[in-house]
């Protein structure tokens, strides 16, 4: 097992109290006891794991020695360090290891700032008001068991009207309501991808998408953000599907031009356009036409979670009617449909996506974080964005994975770039979101600055990267 794979599973291992070797041993012990590190698995060598975790080698040696004394691992010269026990002949199904999912599973800790998931932490007052508004409608429901695998008709019609207003002719039969954007991606991956199928993605991209495609056994192929060389890759690879975030790209914040959107849409491959960040433009930013306007082969997904509140699990898929029918059948097997009161409330919340206050808050928090970072960490490469929810930061030396471990020991959770890029070209990046309150962003920059001063990169990463002539 590579060091990065173990690091991905460790989560916030060092954010507790006590010596680091005890904290590391405790998290490894839990992974072993829970079966996530099954018997016979080869663990990383001391030095390699220490480098990935940005700790001294003695920390890893002490943790391994403790686990060996407990009988949980074996250490033999020539055969390495392995989880104790007899390996199972059956395949072990790995749990998701993406840091975004692990972060959401961690117990809430007030000392840890900037949780990796970028979503608004404060629900707007309109959320409670929307549920008050639907109370009379709920009281009048009769002779209705409340199972709607496609989603409630009122929300489907409201979403179809919203697409039509943006230049995409859409009937409500082309809309499937889901429990958030992540379920939308999972349903599409399950429906469109078989083991061994090739999937084209941007590099870097939203890591939650990479996870759902991997779960289906896809072979991921990375192209630069904006998908340069897309048509050639389609001809050569014959992918089952392609995935793109065209507006306020996660994580770089880039926006595809109308010409590029039209070209990609006409390439003759099912194309998933993730429009979850599309409603996060700053004041004055014109929302581009969705790629679905250019071709019926484009499948759009959206969500209210990033715009309104993370706990509002409302997402959707816009696609051809036959595909929506197929997805509804798949969805019904799992949960028979979503929460109807929440969907009725969502009808009243959709106008919030166009609220100037949302755009103004996003811009203010972006400017606040960007200004503090450039002031206190001037050696970092911190491009500005015109919308979205995060900054894609380039480090002058070292790597994002080991620096994220150092930041965690200063009670700060950040997302390293390695997990967002299947090509391996984003190791020197980290993703920072600006959805938190400005007071929290100020404290986060203070902790980042302190962590950077304390950071000692692995030996192979100490040399600064050469400048690129332009």
Tab-separated table of C-alpha atoms in Angstrom:
chain	number	residue	atom	x	y	z
A	1	UNK	CA	0.000	0.000	0.000
A	2	UNK	CA	1.414	3.382	-1.033
A	3	UNK	CA	1.943	6.050	1.666
A	4	UNK	CA	-0.617	8.332	0.031
A	5	UNK	CA	-3.281	5.604	0.300
A	6	UNK	CA	-2.675	5.234	4.027
A	7	UNK	CA	-2.644	9.013	4.504
A	8	UNK	CA	-6.004	9.270	2.720
A	9	UNK	CA	-7.484	6.854	5.245
A	10	UNK	CA	-6.073	8.531	8.334
A	11	UNK	CA	-8.265	11.629	8.285
A	12	UNK	CA	-7.672	14.031	11.186
A	13	UNK	CA	-5.417	11.592	12.988
A	14	UNK	CA	-3.180	14.254	14.568
A	15	UNK	CA	-5.823	16.745	15.720
A	16	UNK	CA	-6.217	15.174	19.170
A	17	UNK	CA	-4.167	15.612	22.311
A	18	UNK	CA	-1.053	13.673	23.234
A	19	UNK	CA	2.176	12.507	21.585
A	20	UNK	CA	1.988	12.130	17.820
A	21	UNK	CA	3.092	8.496	17.869
A	22	UNK	CA	0.175	7.586	20.153
A	23	UNK	CA	-2.297	9.476	17.941
A	24	UNK	CA	-0.945	7.756	14.826
A	25	UNK	CA	-1.038	4.341	16.464
A	26	UNK	CA	-4.613	4.946	17.642
A	27	UNK	CA	-5.872	5.772	14.143
A	28	UNK	CA	-4.007	2.852	12.533
A	29	UNK	CA	-5.376	0.581	15.257
A	30	UNK	CA	-8.918	1.660	14.423
A	31	UNK	CA	-8.398	1.099	10.688
A	32	UNK	CA	-7.030	-2.379	11.381
A	33	UNK	CA	-9.784	-3.314	13.826
A	34	UNK	CA	-12.489	-2.024	11.453
A	35	UNK	CA	-11.075	-4.082	8.579
A	36	UNK	CA	-10.127	-1.119	6.382
A	37	UNK	CA	-6.526	-2.312	6.598
A	38	UNK	CA	-7.148	-6.079	6.272
A	39	UNK	CA	-4.767	-8.864	7.312
A	40	UNK	CA	-1.717	-9.201	5.109
A	41	UNK	CA	-1.745	-5.626	3.772
A	42	UNK	CA	1.751	-4.219	3.337
A	43	UNK	CA	2.100	-0.893	5.143
A	44	UNK	CA	4.484	1.840	3.954
A	45	UNK	CA	8.111	1.826	5.111
A	46	UNK	CA	8.905	4.053	8.093
A	47	UNK	CA	10.675	6.751	6.133
A	48	UNK	CA	8.084	6.917	3.327
A	49	UNK	CA	5.134	7.236	5.704
A	50	UNK	CA	6.983	9.796	7.820
A	51	UNK	CA	7.586	11.920	4.732
A	52	UNK	CA	3.956	11.767	3.669
A	53	UNK	CA	2.794	12.724	7.169
A	54	UNK	CA	5.451	15.432	7.641
A	55	UNK	CA	6.640	13.889	10.905
A	56	UNK	CA	9.950	12.494	12.068
A	57	UNK	CA	10.760	8.884	11.287
A	58	UNK	CA	10.885	8.141	15.023
A	59	UNK	CA	7.154	8.961	15.256
A	60	UNK	CA	6.272	6.257	12.738
A	61	UNK	CA	8.728	3.761	14.234
A	62	UNK	CA	7.250	4.281	17.715
A	63	UNK	CA	3.677	3.883	16.404
A	64	UNK	CA	4.592	0.722	14.491
A	65	UNK	CA	6.420	-0.698	17.532
A	66	UNK	CA	3.349	-0.114	19.701
A	67	UNK	CA	1.057	-1.847	17.210
A	68	UNK	CA	3.520	-4.720	16.898
A	69	UNK	CA	3.559	-5.171	20.685
A	70	UNK	CA	-0.241	-5.408	20.549
A	71	UNK	CA	-0.053	-8.098	17.856
A	72	UNK	CA	-1.775	-5.967	15.239
A	73	UNK	CA	1.154	-5.782	12.797
A	74	UNK	CA	4.265	-7.793	12.000
A	75	UNK	CA	7.651	-6.332	11.069
A	76	UNK	CA	10.251	-8.513	9.404
A	77	UNK	CA	13.386	-7.429	7.610
A	78	UNK	CA	13.043	-8.190	3.928
A	79	UNK	CA	9.243	-8.538	3.998
A	80	UNK	CA	8.310	-5.153	5.446
A	81	UNK	CA	5.523	-4.154	7.808
A	82	UNK	CA	2.201	-5.967	7.391
A	83	UNK	CA	-1.140	-6.118	9.148
A	84	UNK	CA	-1.186	-9.282	11.249
A	85	UNK	CA	-3.425	-12.214	10.407
A	86	UNK	CA	-4.098	-14.483	7.467
A	87	UNK	CA	-5.141	-12.676	4.264
A	88	UNK	CA	-8.677	-13.427	3.089
A	89	UNK	CA	-9.108	-15.127	-0.269
A	90	UNK	CA	-12.101	-12.936	-1.050
A	91	UNK	CA	-11.708	-9.430	-2.375
A	92	UNK	CA	-12.067	-6.721	0.232
A	93	UNK	CA	-14.300	-3.839	-0.809
A	94	UNK	CA	-12.546	-0.609	0.112
A	95	UNK	CA	-14.480	2.134	1.826
A	96	UNK	CA	-14.204	5.565	0.207
A	97	UNK	CA	-10.864	7.141	1.037
A	98	UNK	CA	-11.396	10.590	-0.437
A	99	UNK	CA	-10.556	13.287	2.154
A	100	UNK	CA	-13.856	15.071	1.469
A	101	UNK	CA	-15.881	12.053	2.600
A	102	UNK	CA	-13.586	11.278	5.523
A	103	UNK	CA	-13.830	14.882	6.701
A	104	UNK	CA	-17.630	14.679	6.796
A	105	UNK	CA	-17.411	11.489	8.901
A	106	UNK	CA	-15.098	13.024	11.520
A	107	UNK	CA	-16.599	14.181	14.808
A	108	UNK	CA	-17.079	17.927	14.832
A	109	UNK	CA	-14.161	19.664	16.553
A	110	UNK	CA	-14.424	23.385	17.273
A	111	UNK	CA	-10.631	23.638	17.231
A	112	UNK	CA	-10.408	22.554	13.573
A	113	UNK	CA	-11.072	25.337	11.053
A	114	UNK	CA	-11.950	25.168	7.351
A	115	UNK	CA	-13.547	21.746	7.121
A	116	UNK	CA	-12.585	20.300	3.756
A	117	UNK	CA	-16.169	20.264	2.407
A	118	UNK	CA	-16.859	23.699	0.895
A	119	UNK	CA	-20.456	24.546	1.737
A	120	UNK	CA	-22.167	27.389	3.603
A	121	UNK	CA	-22.249	26.693	7.320
A	122	UNK	CA	-25.057	29.092	8.187
A	123	UNK	CA	-28.501	28.320	6.748
A	124	UNK	CA	-30.225	31.514	5.567
A	125	UNK	CA	-33.378	32.705	7.375
A	126	UNK	CA	-35.372	31.953	4.208
A	127	UNK	CA	-34.840	28.243	4.885
A	128	UNK	CA	-37.046	28.246	7.989
A	129	UNK	CA	-39.488	30.601	6.266
A	130	UNK	CA	-39.878	28.167	3.364
A	131	UNK	CA	-40.939	25.361	5.695
A	132	UNK	CA	-43.470	27.674	7.326
A	133	UNK	CA	-44.839	28.514	3.867
A	134	UNK	CA	-45.444	24.880	2.968
A	135	UNK	CA	-47.276	23.991	6.195
A	136	UNK	CA	-50.746	24.636	4.716
A	137	UNK	CA	-49.858	22.560	1.660
A	138	UNK	CA	-48.739	19.655	3.848
A	139	UNK	CA	-51.920	19.840	5.910
A	140	UNK	CA	-54.032	19.396	2.778
A	141	UNK	CA	-52.291	16.257	1.506
A	142	UNK	CA	-54.576	13.233	1.370
A	143	UNK	CA	-54.620	9.919	-0.476
A	144	UNK	CA	-50.902	10.261	-1.243
A	145	UNK	CA	-48.297	7.842	0.127
A	146	UNK	CA	-45.528	10.338	-0.682
A	147	UNK	CA	-43.288	8.120	-2.830
A	148	UNK	CA	-41.950	10.090	-5.788
A	149	UNK	CA	-38.879	8.396	-7.313
A	150	UNK	CA	-38.707	11.150	-9.955
A	151	UNK	CA	-39.161	13.907	-7.379
A	152	UNK	CA	-42.220	15.952	-6.549
A	153	UNK	CA	-43.866	17.377	-9.714
A	154	UNK	CA	-43.902	20.945	-8.379
A	155	UNK	CA	-40.123	20.998	-7.936
A	156	UNK	CA	-39.506	19.232	-11.252
A	157	UNK	CA	-41.622	21.861	-13.027
A	158	UNK	CA	-39.844	24.713	-11.225
A	159	UNK	CA	-36.436	23.329	-12.213
A	160	UNK	CA	-37.541	22.824	-15.831
A	161	UNK	CA	-38.718	26.455	-15.937
A	162	UNK	CA	-35.377	27.604	-14.564
A	163	UNK	CA	-33.500	25.755	-17.322
A	164	UNK	CA	-35.853	27.208	-19.951
A	165	UNK	CA	-35.152	30.712	-18.635
A	166	UNK	CA	-31.427	30.040	-19.138
A	167	UNK	CA	-31.868	29.044	-22.761
A	168	UNK	CA	-32.294	25.273	-22.395
A	169	UNK	CA	-35.697	23.985	-23.505
A	170	UNK	CA	-36.700	21.509	-20.806
A	171	UNK	CA	-39.875	19.636	-19.880
A	172	UNK	CA	-40.459	18.472	-16.332
A	173	UNK	CA	-40.163	14.882	-17.623
A	174	UNK	CA	-36.480	15.636	-18.197
A	175	UNK	CA	-35.842	16.346	-14.504
A	176	UNK	CA	-35.000	13.854	-11.751
A	177	UNK	CA	-34.739	15.217	-8.197
A	178	UNK	CA	-32.009	13.613	-6.074
A	179	UNK	CA	-30.722	13.778	-2.512
A	180	UNK	CA	-27.979	16.247	-3.381
A	181	UNK	CA	-25.527	16.525	-6.234
A	182	UNK	CA	-23.445	13.606	-4.994
A	183	UNK	CA	-26.345	11.186	-5.379
A	184	UNK	CA	-26.910	12.582	-8.860
A	185	UNK	CA	-23.316	11.728	-9.770
A	186	UNK	CA	-23.573	8.282	-8.191
A	187	UNK	CA	-26.727	7.420	-10.129
A	188	UNK	CA	-25.194	8.554	-13.407
A	189	UNK	CA	-21.972	6.646	-12.828
A	190	UNK	CA	-23.934	3.498	-12.001
A	191	UNK	CA	-26.120	3.865	-15.086
A	192	UNK	CA	-23.477	4.838	-17.635
A	193	UNK	CA	-20.220	3.179	-16.537
A	194	UNK	CA	-19.268	-0.492	-16.440
A	195	UNK	CA	-16.021	-1.915	-15.036
A	196	UNK	CA	-13.163	-1.173	-17.423
A	197	UNK	CA	-14.940	1.678	-19.224
A	198	UNK	CA	-12.869	4.771	-19.827
A	199	UNK	CA	-14.042	8.104	-18.406
A	200	UNK	CA	-12.555	11.456	-19.395
A	201	UNK	CA	-12.142	13.973	-16.579
A	202	UNK	CA	-10.353	17.255	-16.065
A	203	UNK	CA	-7.145	17.227	-14.069
A	204	UNK	CA	-7.635	18.521	-11.442
A	205	UNK	CA	-11.350	18.156	-10.788
A	206	UNK	CA	-13.945	17.626	-8.051
A	207	UNK	CA	-12.689	14.591	-6.094
A	208	UNK	CA	-16.193	13.354	-5.265
A	209	UNK	CA	-16.705	12.646	-8.954
A	210	UNK	CA	-13.475	10.654	-9.161
A	211	UNK	CA	-14.654	8.547	-6.244
A	212	UNK	CA	-18.006	7.577	-7.794
A	213	UNK	CA	-16.377	6.633	-11.098
A	214	UNK	CA	-13.773	4.528	-9.300
A	215	UNK	CA	-16.566	2.782	-7.410
A	216	UNK	CA	-17.901	1.588	-10.765
A	217	UNK	CA	-14.489	0.291	-11.846
A	218	UNK	CA	-13.857	3.022	-14.430
A	219	UNK	CA	-10.478	3.720	-15.998
A	220	UNK	CA	-10.004	7.468	-15.532
A	221	UNK	CA	-8.196	9.527	-18.159
A	222	UNK	CA	-7.185	13.083	-17.302
A	223	UNK	CA	-7.109	16.092	-19.601
A	224	UNK	CA	-6.171	19.694	-18.743
A	225	UNK	CA	-8.851	21.924	-17.235
A	226	UNK	CA	-10.987	23.006	-20.178
A	227	UNK	CA	-10.439	19.587	-21.799
A	228	UNK	CA	-7.892	20.566	-24.448
A	229	UNK	CA	-7.491	17.637	-26.819
A	230	UNK	CA	-10.977	16.395	-25.974
A	231	UNK	CA	-12.030	15.423	-29.503
A	232	UNK	CA	-8.829	13.459	-30.109
A	233	UNK	CA	-9.229	11.678	-26.770
A	234	UNK	CA	-12.808	10.740	-27.684
A	235	UNK	CA	-11.642	9.222	-30.984
A	236	UNK	CA	-8.732	7.354	-29.437
A	237	UNK	CA	-10.202	6.263	-26.110
A	238	UNK	CA	-13.893	5.803	-26.995
A	239	UNK	CA	-14.929	6.779	-23.457
A	240	UNK	CA	-18.262	5.784	-21.969
A	241	UNK	CA	-18.733	9.285	-20.578
A	242	UNK	CA	-16.901	12.543	-19.910
A	243	UNK	CA	-17.214	14.776	-16.853
A	244	UNK	CA	-16.622	18.530	-16.803
A	245	UNK	CA	-17.230	21.465	-14.435
A	246	UNK	CA	-17.640	24.302	-16.959
A	247	UNK	CA	-18.608	27.229	-14.718
A	248	UNK	CA	-16.468	28.265	-11.711
A	249	UNK	CA	-14.569	25.047	-12.000
A	250	UNK	CA	-13.849	23.120	-8.819
A	251	UNK	CA	-11.048	23.691	-7.840
A	252	UNK	CA	-9.512	26.301	-10.203
A	253	UNK	CA	-12.508	28.639	-10.626
A	254	UNK	CA	-12.135	28.781	-14.423
A	255	UNK	CA	-15.083	29.342	-16.797
A	256	UNK	CA	-15.373	27.769	-20.256
A	257	UNK	CA	-16.202	30.066	-23.146
A	258	UNK	CA	-19.375	29.572	-25.199
A	259	UNK	CA	-17.278	28.399	-28.162
A	260	UNK	CA	-15.550	25.695	-26.122
A	261	UNK	CA	-18.863	24.599	-24.583
A	262	UNK	CA	-20.388	24.161	-28.028
A	263	UNK	CA	-17.366	22.261	-29.294
A	264	UNK	CA	-17.293	19.844	-26.357
A	265	UNK	CA	-21.048	19.272	-26.487
A	266	UNK	CA	-20.833	18.197	-30.113
A	267	UNK	CA	-18.014	15.685	-29.691
A	268	UNK	CA	-20.369	12.687	-29.762
A	269	UNK	CA	-19.904	11.301	-26.243
A	270	UNK	CA	-22.257	11.472	-23.238
A	271	UNK	CA	-21.063	14.504	-21.311
A	272	UNK	CA	-21.907	15.229	-17.665
A	273	UNK	CA	-21.763	18.959	-16.950
A	274	UNK	CA	-21.562	19.600	-13.229
A	275	UNK	CA	-23.384	22.875	-12.678
A	276	UNK	CA	-23.336	22.749	-8.888
A	277	UNK	CA	-20.966	25.786	-8.693
A	278	UNK	CA	-22.683	27.624	-11.573
A	279	UNK	CA	-24.866	29.742	-9.253
A	280	UNK	CA	-21.856	31.030	-7.299
A	281	UNK	CA	-20.866	33.962	-9.486
A	282	UNK	CA	-19.705	37.252	-8.012
A	283	UNK	CA	-21.678	40.512	-8.534
A	284	UNK	CA	-21.844	41.499	-12.188
A	285	UNK	CA	-20.782	38.067	-13.465
A	286	UNK	CA	-23.001	36.875	-16.304
A	287	UNK	CA	-24.059	33.252	-15.929
A	288	UNK	CA	-23.005	31.347	-19.072
A	289	UNK	CA	-25.474	29.278	-21.066
A	290	UNK	CA	-25.426	25.636	-19.918
A	291	UNK	CA	-23.742	23.165	-22.246
A	292	UNK	CA	-27.059	21.288	-22.444
A	293	UNK	CA	-28.300	24.063	-24.743
A	294	UNK	CA	-25.929	22.809	-27.450
A	295	UNK	CA	-26.650	19.071	-27.476
A	296	UNK	CA	-29.107	16.515	-26.108
A	297	UNK	CA	-26.142	14.275	-25.287
A	298	UNK	CA	-25.222	16.645	-22.431
A	299	UNK	CA	-26.424	15.636	-18.959
A	300	UNK	CA	-26.647	18.437	-16.386
A	301	UNK	CA	-26.550	18.108	-12.621
A	302	UNK	CA	-27.232	20.791	-10.010
A	303	UNK	CA	-27.719	21.225	-6.283
A	304	UNK	CA	-28.887	23.658	-3.614
A	305	UNK	CA	-26.328	22.441	-1.080
A	306	UNK	CA	-23.433	24.652	-2.205
A	307	UNK	CA	-25.553	27.748	-2.735
A	308	UNK	CA	-28.003	27.718	0.173
A	309	UNK	CA	-26.963	25.206	2.858
A	310	UNK	CA	-25.068	21.933	2.972
A	311	UNK	CA	-27.801	20.264	4.999
A	312	UNK	CA	-30.391	20.951	2.309
A	313	UNK	CA	-30.037	17.679	0.421
A	314	UNK	CA	-31.660	18.720	-2.837
A	315	UNK	CA	-29.999	17.970	-6.155
A	316	UNK	CA	-31.188	17.153	-9.644
A	317	UNK	CA	-30.361	15.716	-13.049
A	318	UNK	CA	-31.501	17.190	-16.367
A	319	UNK	CA	-31.235	14.709	-19.234
A	320	UNK	CA	-33.210	13.048	-22.016
A	321	UNK	CA	-36.513	11.544	-20.911
A	322	UNK	CA	-35.432	7.904	-21.587
A	323	UNK	CA	-32.332	8.372	-19.410
A	324	UNK	CA	-34.380	10.046	-16.652
A	325	UNK	CA	-36.761	7.067	-16.703
A	326	UNK	CA	-33.857	4.663	-16.383
A	327	UNK	CA	-32.301	6.647	-13.529
A	328	UNK	CA	-35.638	6.791	-11.692
A	329	UNK	CA	-35.865	3.001	-11.798
A	330	UNK	CA	-32.353	2.719	-10.359
A	331	UNK	CA	-33.106	5.310	-7.716
A	332	UNK	CA	-36.364	3.625	-6.641
A	333	UNK	CA	-34.455	0.458	-5.744
A	334	UNK	CA	-32.435	2.410	-3.177
A	335	UNK	CA	-34.834	4.836	-1.491
A	336	UNK	CA	-38.165	5.118	-3.381
A	337	UNK	CA	-37.677	8.890	-3.588
A	338	UNK	CA	-36.545	11.833	-1.534
A	339	UNK	CA	-37.997	13.882	1.309
A	340	UNK	CA	-41.177	15.533	0.005
A	341	UNK	CA	-41.494	18.376	2.562
A	342	UNK	CA	-37.935	19.425	1.757
A	343	UNK	CA	-38.680	19.319	-1.972
A	344	UNK	CA	-41.778	21.485	-1.488
A	345	UNK	CA	-39.684	23.960	0.501
A	346	UNK	CA	-37.048	23.913	-2.249
A	347	UNK	CA	-39.587	25.351	-4.699
A	348	UNK	CA	-39.683	28.486	-2.548
A	349	UNK	CA	-35.878	28.525	-2.164
A	350	UNK	CA	-34.932	28.365	-5.855
A	351	UNK	CA	-35.167	32.181	-6.279
A	352	UNK	CA	-32.375	32.508	-3.701
A	353	UNK	CA	-29.962	31.247	-6.362
A	354	UNK	CA	-30.326	34.643	-8.061
A	355	UNK	CA	-30.180	36.685	-4.847
A	356	UNK	CA	-27.572	39.497	-5.154
A	357	UNK	CA	-26.811	39.050	-1.440
A	358	UNK	CA	-25.368	35.585	-2.116
A	359	UNK	CA	-23.053	36.964	-4.802
A	360	UNK	CA	-21.972	39.865	-2.593
A	361	UNK	CA	-21.168	37.582	0.354
A	362	UNK	CA	-19.122	35.245	-1.835
A	363	UNK	CA	-17.122	38.141	-3.305
A	364	UNK	CA	-16.502	39.686	0.109
A	365	UNK	CA	-15.207	36.447	1.587
A	366	UNK	CA	-13.068	35.701	-1.472
A	367	UNK	CA	-11.473	39.134	-1.293
A	368	UNK	CA	-10.904	38.805	2.436
A	369	UNK	CA	-9.138	35.442	2.165
A	370	UNK	CA	-7.186	36.341	-0.967
A	371	UNK	CA	-5.995	39.618	0.525
A	372	UNK	CA	-4.777	38.024	3.758
A	373	UNK	CA	-3.017	35.192	1.930
A	374	UNK	CA	-1.145	37.497	-0.415
A	375	UNK	CA	-0.135	39.667	2.528
A	376	UNK	CA	1.070	36.931	4.876
A	377	UNK	CA	2.194	34.264	2.380
A	378	UNK	CA	3.520	36.264	-0.595
A	379	UNK	CA	5.567	33.343	-1.983
A	380	UNK	CA	2.402	31.332	-2.647
A	381	UNK	CA	0.752	31.388	-6.064
A	382	UNK	CA	-2.846	32.456	-5.384
A	383	UNK	CA	-4.869	33.286	-8.522
A	384	UNK	CA	-8.075	35.270	-8.061
A	385	UNK	CA	-11.381	33.883	-9.322
A	386	UNK	CA	-14.660	35.412	-10.536
A	387	UNK	CA	-16.931	33.016	-8.687
A	388	UNK	CA	-17.151	29.615	-7.081
A	389	UNK	CA	-16.098	28.645	-3.605
A	390	UNK	CA	-12.374	27.957	-3.465
A	391	UNK	CA	-8.855	29.093	-4.299
A	392	UNK	CA	-6.386	26.786	-6.041
A	393	UNK	CA	-3.102	27.600	-4.337
A	394	UNK	CA	0.353	26.658	-5.603
A	395	UNK	CA	3.054	26.087	-2.992
A	396	UNK	CA	6.595	27.331	-3.758
A	397	UNK	CA	8.130	24.084	-2.494
A	398	UNK	CA	7.116	20.852	-0.813
A	399	UNK	CA	3.827	19.125	-1.560
A	400	UNK	CA	0.215	19.610	-0.563
A	401	UNK	CA	-0.183	16.211	1.104
A	402	UNK	CA	2.593	16.617	3.653
A	403	UNK	CA	1.745	20.298	4.223
A	404	UNK	CA	-1.895	19.370	4.894
A	405	UNK	CA	-0.624	17.083	7.648
A	406	UNK	CA	1.360	19.952	9.165
A	407	UNK	CA	-1.691	22.217	8.934
A	408	UNK	CA	-3.801	19.583	10.684
A	409	UNK	CA	-1.443	19.727	13.649
A	410	UNK	CA	-2.276	23.436	13.804
A	411	UNK	CA	-6.005	22.588	13.865
A	412	UNK	CA	-6.634	23.475	10.253
A	413	UNK	CA	-8.179	21.090	7.691
A	414	UNK	CA	-7.213	21.748	4.068
A	415	UNK	CA	-7.454	19.641	0.929
A	416	UNK	CA	-4.196	18.606	-0.805
A	417	UNK	CA	-4.139	18.721	-4.580
A	418	UNK	CA	-2.954	15.141	-5.098
A	419	UNK	CA	-6.429	13.722	-4.491
A	420	UNK	CA	-7.987	15.962	-7.148
A	421	UNK	CA	-5.681	15.139	-10.056
A	422	UNK	CA	-5.372	11.654	-11.521
A	423	UNK	CA	-2.372	12.737	-13.632
A	424	UNK	CA	-0.240	13.484	-10.569
A	425	UNK	CA	0.461	17.051	-11.695
A	426	UNK	CA	-1.144	18.850	-8.752
A	427	UNK	CA	0.964	17.578	-5.855
A	428	UNK	CA	2.243	21.106	-5.213
A	429	UNK	CA	-1.266	22.543	-4.774
A	430	UNK	CA	-3.823	22.841	-2.013
A	431	UNK	CA	-7.496	23.810	-2.186
A	432	UNK	CA	-8.746	26.459	0.231
A	433	UNK	CA	-12.424	27.409	0.345
A	434	UNK	CA	-13.757	30.839	1.288
A	435	UNK	CA	-17.274	29.873	2.422
A	436	UNK	CA	-16.493	30.405	6.138
A	437	UNK	CA	-17.165	33.583	8.118
A	438	UNK	CA	-14.531	36.304	7.742
A	439	UNK	CA	-13.454	35.922	11.380
A	440	UNK	CA	-12.819	32.222	10.751
A	441	UNK	CA	-10.960	32.994	7.525
A	442	UNK	CA	-8.733	35.443	9.413
A	443	UNK	CA	-7.922	32.817	12.037
A	444	UNK	CA	-7.375	30.230	9.281
A	445	UNK	CA	-4.742	32.417	7.609
A	446	UNK	CA	-3.032	32.896	10.964
A	447	UNK	CA	-2.853	29.128	11.409
A	448	UNK	CA	-1.753	28.625	7.804
A	449	UNK	CA	1.091	31.103	8.292
A	450	UNK	CA	2.188	29.392	11.495
A	451	UNK	CA	1.964	25.954	9.864
A	452	UNK	CA	3.982	27.104	6.846
A	453	UNK	CA	6.726	28.419	9.154
A	454	UNK	CA	6.848	25.026	10.869
A	455	UNK	CA	6.620	22.978	7.659
A	456	UNK	CA	9.538	20.719	6.742
A	457	UNK	CA	8.854	18.991	3.411
A	458	UNK	CA	10.076	15.473	2.635
A	459	UNK	CA	13.678	15.396	1.466
A	460	UNK	CA	12.788	14.778	-2.180
A	461	UNK	CA	10.576	17.897	-2.215
A	462	UNK	CA	12.884	20.464	-0.608
A	463	UNK	CA	14.144	22.103	-3.774
A	464	UNK	CA	12.036	25.002	-5.032
A	465	UNK	CA	10.401	24.458	-8.404
A	466	UNK	CA	12.011	26.380	-11.260
A	467	UNK	CA	10.151	29.349	-12.637
A	468	UNK	CA	8.381	28.853	-15.958
A	469	UNK	CA	9.219	31.384	-18.636
A	470	UNK	CA	6.210	32.938	-20.339
